[in-house]
Each structure stands twice: as C-alpha cells, then as structure tokens.
PDB file of C-alpha atoms in Angstrom:
ATOM      1  CA  MET A   1       0.072  -0.079   0.276  1.00 86.00           C
ATOM      2  CA  LEU A   2       0.973   3.760  -1.076  1.00 93.00           C
ATOM      3  CA  ARG A   3       1.995   5.662   2.210  1.00 95.00           C
ATOM      4  CA  ALA A   4       2.305   9.425   2.203  1.00 95.00           C
ATOM      5  CA  ILE A   5       3.800  12.957   4.008  1.00 95.00           C
ATOM      6  CA  ASP A   6       1.671  16.087   2.943  1.00 96.00           C
ATOM      7  CA  PHE A   7       4.121  18.901   3.118  1.00 96.00           C
ATOM      8  CA  PHE A   8       2.587  22.024   2.696  1.00 97.00           C
ATOM      9  CA  CYS A   9      -0.411  20.805   3.754  1.00 97.00           C
ATOM     10  CA  GLY A  10      -2.239  23.278   4.895  1.00 97.00           C
ATOM     11  CA  GLY A  11      -6.230  22.570   6.290  1.00 97.00           C
ATOM     12  CA  GLY A  12      -5.124  18.781   4.646  1.00 97.00           C
ATOM     13  CA  GLY A  13      -6.748  18.691   0.234  1.00 96.00           C
ATOM     14  CA  MET A  14      -4.700  17.248  -0.780  1.00 96.00           C
ATOM     15  CA  THR A  15      -4.058  14.629   1.887  1.00 97.00           C
ATOM     16  CA  ASN A  16      -7.925  14.344   1.886  1.00 97.00           C
ATOM     17  CA  GLY A  17      -7.458  13.657  -2.077  1.00 96.00           C
ATOM     18  CA  LEU A  18      -5.581  10.551  -1.212  1.00 96.00           C
ATOM     19  CA  ILE A  19      -7.211   9.226   1.709  1.00 97.00           C
ATOM     20  CA  GLN A  20      -9.817   9.122  -0.811  1.00 97.00           C
ATOM     21  CA  ALA A  21      -7.515   7.201  -3.444  1.00 96.00           C
ATOM     22  CA  GLY A  22      -6.892   5.014  -0.727  1.00 96.00           C
ATOM     23  CA  ILE A  23      -3.345   6.196   0.193  1.00 96.00           C
ATOM     24  CA  ASP A  24      -2.370   5.991   3.496  1.00 96.00           C
ATOM     25  CA  VAL A  25      -0.710   9.588   4.587  1.00 97.00           C
ATOM     26  CA  ILE A  26       0.773   9.549   8.248  1.00 96.00           C
ATOM     27  CA  ALA A  27       1.096  12.722   8.242  1.00 97.00           C
ATOM     28  CA  GLY A  28       1.185  16.352   7.425  1.00 97.00           C
ATOM     29  CA  VAL A  29       3.909  19.319   7.591  1.00 98.00           C
ATOM     30  CA  ASP A  30       2.519  22.811   7.571  1.00 98.00           C
ATOM     31  CA  LEU A  31       4.652  25.760   9.442  1.00 98.00           C
ATOM     32  CA  ASP A  32       0.950  26.928   9.348  1.00 98.00           C
ATOM     33  CA  PRO A  33      -0.973  26.460  13.329  1.00 98.00           C
ATOM     34  CA  GLU A  34      -3.675  27.636  13.024  1.00 98.00           C
ATOM     35  CA  ALA A  35      -4.821  24.900   9.920  1.00 98.00           C
ATOM     36  CA  LYS A  36      -3.786  22.453  12.774  1.00 98.00           C
ATOM     37  CA  GLU A  37      -7.708  21.632  14.165  1.00 97.00           C
ATOM     38  CA  THR A  38      -8.963  21.889  10.280  1.00 98.00           C
ATOM     39  CA  TYR A  39      -6.523  19.138   9.293  1.00 98.00           C
ATOM     40  CA  GLU A  40      -7.095  16.749  12.040  1.00 97.00           C
ATOM     41  CA  ILE A  41     -10.507  17.057  12.068  1.00 96.00           C
ATOM     42  CA  ASN A  42     -10.976  16.156   8.078  1.00 96.00           C
ATOM     43  CA  ASN A  43      -7.339  13.557   7.805  1.00 97.00           C
ATOM     44  CA  SER A  44      -7.837  11.419  10.692  1.00 93.00           C
ATOM     45  CA  PRO A  45      -5.954   9.862  11.557  1.00 95.00           C
ATOM     46  CA  ALA A  46      -3.677  11.171   9.500  1.00 96.00           C
ATOM     47  CA  LYS A  47      -0.914  13.277  12.059  1.00 97.00           C
ATOM     48  CA  PHE A  48      -0.705  17.208  11.882  1.00 98.00           C
ATOM     49  CA  VAL A  49       3.559  18.402  12.124  1.00 98.00           C
ATOM     50  CA  ASN A  50       3.992  22.011  13.114  1.00 98.00           C
ATOM     51  CA  GLU A  51       7.162  23.026  12.060  1.00 97.00           C
ATOM     52  CA  ASP A  52       9.550  24.385   9.434  1.00 96.00           C
ATOM     53  CA  ILE A  53      10.260  21.992   7.105  1.00 93.00           C
ATOM     54  CA  THR A  54      13.325  23.729   6.319  1.00 94.00           C
ATOM     55  CA  LYS A  55      14.353  22.541   9.642  1.00 95.00           C
ATOM     56  CA  LEU A  56      13.200  18.786   9.679  1.00 93.00           C
ATOM     57  CA  PRO A  57      16.196  16.434   8.379  1.00 92.00           C
ATOM     58  CA  LEU A  58      14.706  13.200   7.178  1.00 88.00           C
ATOM     59  CA  GLU A  59      16.248  11.524  10.390  1.00 92.00           C
ATOM     60  CA  TYR A  60      13.091  12.728  12.083  1.00 94.00           C
ATOM     61  CA  PHE A  61      10.733  10.638   9.389  1.00 91.00           C
ATOM     62  CA  GLU A  62      12.840   8.167   9.508  1.00 91.00           C
ATOM     63  CA  LYS A  63      12.196   8.277  13.526  1.00 94.00           C
ATOM     64  CA  GLU A  64       8.847   8.989  13.620  1.00 94.00           C
ATOM     65  CA  PHE A  65       6.858   7.571  10.661  1.00 92.00           C
ATOM     66  CA  ASN A  66       9.599   4.526   9.666  1.00 89.00           C
ATOM     67  CA  VAL A  67      10.193   6.418   6.964  1.00 87.00           C
ATOM     68  CA  GLN A  68      13.274   4.421   4.910  1.00 83.00           C
ATOM     69  CA  ARG A  69      15.531   5.910   2.328  1.00 79.00           C
ATOM     70  CA  ASN A  70      14.516   4.776  -0.744  1.00 80.00           C
ATOM     71  CA  ASP A  71      11.112   3.230   0.006  1.00 81.00           C
ATOM     72  CA  ASP A  72       9.511   2.909  -3.416  1.00 81.00           C
ATOM     73  CA  GLU A  73       6.113   2.721  -1.560  1.00 86.00           C
ATOM     74  CA  MET A  74       6.170   6.520  -0.248  1.00 84.00           C
ATOM     75  CA  ILE A  75       5.237   9.155  -1.953  1.00 85.00           C
ATOM     76  CA  PHE A  76       5.797  13.001  -0.581  1.00 87.00           C
ATOM     77  CA  VAL A  77       3.445  15.386  -1.882  1.00 86.00           C
ATOM     78  CA  GLY A  78       4.313  19.426  -1.995  1.00 87.00           C
ATOM     79  CA  CYS A  79       1.154  21.688  -2.981  1.00 77.00           C
TER      80      CYS A  79
END
C-alpha cells in the first residue's frame, strides 16, 4: 500500500484526496498552527506536524514515521 507525507499541507485538501484514493497518509507538515484543527478533523488518523519543513531532517521522518530511504511505496507531496 502506498503511504504519503503531505508537505505544506494547510488544512489538508490534498491529504483528503489522497486518503479518498486509498493512499495511507501518515502525516501533514505545515508551518501555520491555525491549520492544525481543520487538518486533524478532516484527515484522521494522519498526524499534523507544525514545523518548518526546512528545519526537519530526513532522520526525523525515519524516527517518527518509520520512513526509509529508497522506499518505493512512499510518496512525498508538496503543494
């Protein structure tokens, strides 16, 4: 099964579309804390990460979400 992390997720429109398409979205990342409530209401169980993406190393995602380098079933979405 494909898994995804949605960068610059905002309120989660892209995340919601991915979920409806059968993709397991494990997290959305956005700098705006005001997007959290909307994202979580509409996209459970995906986790909202309120951080600056430029300051999150790949190791963060490896540890928090069991994301592995070169995982051909993992997609990263940014819009």
